[in-house]
C-alpha positions as MATLAB code, in Angstrom:
seq = 'XXXXXXXXXXXXXXXXXXXXXXXXXXXXXXXXXXXXXXXXXXXXXXXXXXXXXXXXXXXXXXXXXXXXXXXXXXXXXXXXXXXXXXXXXXXXXXXXXXXXXXXXXXXXXXXXXXXXXXXXXXXXXXXXXXXXXXXXXXXXXXXXXXXXX';
ca = [
      21.390    7.538   12.559;
      20.165    8.864    9.228;
      22.799    9.858    6.684;
      21.840   12.283    3.912;
      18.545   13.216    2.312;
      16.516   11.342   -0.271;
      14.218   13.644   -2.226;
      11.586   12.555   -4.750;
      11.300   15.079   -7.590;
       8.152   15.227   -9.746;
       6.757   17.752  -12.180;
       3.945   18.373  -14.629;
       1.485   15.874  -13.177;
      -1.387   17.760  -14.857;
      -4.207   16.434  -12.618;
      -2.867   12.870  -12.369;
      -0.562   11.075   -9.966;
      -0.305    7.370  -10.789;
      -0.642    5.094   -7.751;
       2.622    3.297   -8.566;
       4.482    6.633   -8.333;
       2.857    7.465   -4.985;
       3.872    4.046   -3.694;
       7.441    4.508   -4.920;
       7.999    7.936   -3.347;
       6.376    7.350    0.037;
       9.783    6.618    1.625;
      11.294    9.968    0.547;
      12.505   12.443    3.145;
      10.954   15.201    1.030;
       8.887   15.479   -2.150;
       9.436   18.425   -4.473;
       6.795   19.164   -7.114;
       8.079   21.538   -9.795;
       4.759   22.874  -11.029;
       1.813   22.218  -13.305;
       0.060   20.281  -10.579;
      -3.226   21.727  -11.908;
      -5.442   20.004   -9.342;
      -4.618   21.030   -5.729;
      -5.931   17.644   -4.563;
      -2.693   16.158   -5.954;
      -0.724   18.097   -3.323;
      -3.243   17.030   -0.667;
      -2.645   13.417   -1.688;
       1.133   13.882   -1.508;
       0.782   15.361    1.986;
      -0.923   12.159    3.178;
       2.231   10.210    2.256;
       4.091   11.867    5.130;
       7.262   13.491    3.745;
       7.725   17.260    3.690;
       6.308   18.767    0.479;
       7.777   21.697   -1.447;
       5.790   22.931   -4.450;
       6.138   25.770   -6.942;
       3.386   27.102   -9.172;
       3.474   26.289  -12.867;
       1.975   28.136  -15.819;
      -1.097   25.839  -15.683;
      -1.625   26.251  -11.912;
      -4.151   28.634  -10.378;
      -3.271   28.162   -6.696;
      -1.845   31.551   -5.656;
      -0.717   30.043   -2.334;
       2.067   28.205   -4.175;
       5.113   30.383   -4.825;
       6.528   30.868   -8.325;
      10.012   30.041   -7.017;
      11.614   28.646   -3.892;
      15.172   29.330   -2.773;
      16.655   27.458    0.182;
      19.703   25.639    1.500;
      19.779   21.945    2.329;
      22.814   19.867    3.294;
      25.026   22.909    2.696;
      23.826   23.316   -0.911;
      21.672   26.102   -2.361;
      18.599   25.166   -4.411;
      16.362   27.198   -6.691;
      13.032   25.611   -7.643;
      10.915   27.025  -10.476;
       8.578   25.664  -13.084;
       9.888   27.464  -16.151;
      13.651   27.287  -16.691;
      15.842   30.323  -17.224;
      19.568   30.890  -17.385;
      19.360   33.547  -14.676;
      19.864   32.067  -11.233;
      20.062   33.685   -7.819;
      23.615   34.276   -6.612;
      25.083   31.274   -4.845;
      22.727   28.741   -6.455;
      24.207   25.276   -6.860;
      21.119   23.517   -8.279;
      18.256   24.873  -10.409;
      15.386   22.372  -10.565;
      12.564   22.968  -13.008;
       9.771   21.321  -14.974;
       7.756   22.734  -17.878;
       9.477   21.026  -20.819;
       8.291   17.483  -19.944;
      11.822   16.352  -20.904;
      14.435   15.169  -18.378;
      17.536   17.309  -17.991;
      20.880   17.096  -16.212;
      23.133   19.889  -17.438;
      25.684   22.200  -15.833;
      25.863   25.783  -17.093;
      28.121   28.375  -15.494;
      28.676   26.188  -12.450;
      24.938   25.676  -11.804;
      23.464   22.208  -12.284;
      20.069   22.314  -14.020;
      17.837   19.310  -13.297;
      14.415   18.363  -14.646;
      12.695   15.074  -13.698;
      10.642   15.004  -16.900;
       6.941   14.257  -16.760;
       5.118   11.242  -15.343;
       1.890   11.635  -17.291;
       2.630   13.412  -20.590;
       6.281   13.192  -21.661;
       7.423   15.245  -24.626;
       9.801   14.949  -27.612;
      10.187   11.174  -27.308;
      11.252   11.320  -23.657;
      10.138    8.530  -21.329;
       7.542    9.107  -18.634;
       9.727    9.813  -15.602;
      10.374   11.280  -12.182;
      13.662   11.482  -10.282;
      15.465   10.963   -7.004;
      17.922   13.506   -5.663;
      20.144   12.010   -2.980;
      22.259   14.311   -0.848;
      24.999   12.544    1.084;
      26.269   13.646    4.455;
      29.679   14.541    3.011;
      28.399   16.695    0.148;
      27.845   13.953   -2.408;
      24.943   14.451   -4.822;
      23.276   11.731   -6.869;
      20.569   12.309   -9.500;
      18.645    9.235  -10.600;
      16.026    9.424  -13.339;
      13.296    6.807  -12.918;
      11.455    5.772  -16.059;
       7.871    4.681  -15.431;
];
């Protein structure tokens, strides 16, 4: 019996998805891409890995089929996914995941945890190239692990 959810979080791939990252995230239950995919073929490649894909449109994306934000519940927690961060969150949001800055983030403001996996291909402000794992335990535990690549 499976316990919990293991979600690979990536952002700001800007036309590139290194093979070693694809290999590392293939075992995820879901993959969330937080925008600036740029090349829709990146999402097509992620779909071939097998896990469910959630994607939001970034400021460099032209694919109108991708929403600007996603709001949903998973494991009893409420998530808001967007590319560009803001302090305004939908009521009841527990986690606000975003990209855009190319800098990892794990910060709680007003009871909402803001998470950013950084950027795999073009990190910013001295940050490492990175992606992240979000692990949701069956009893409400939440683990955020930044992976430097």
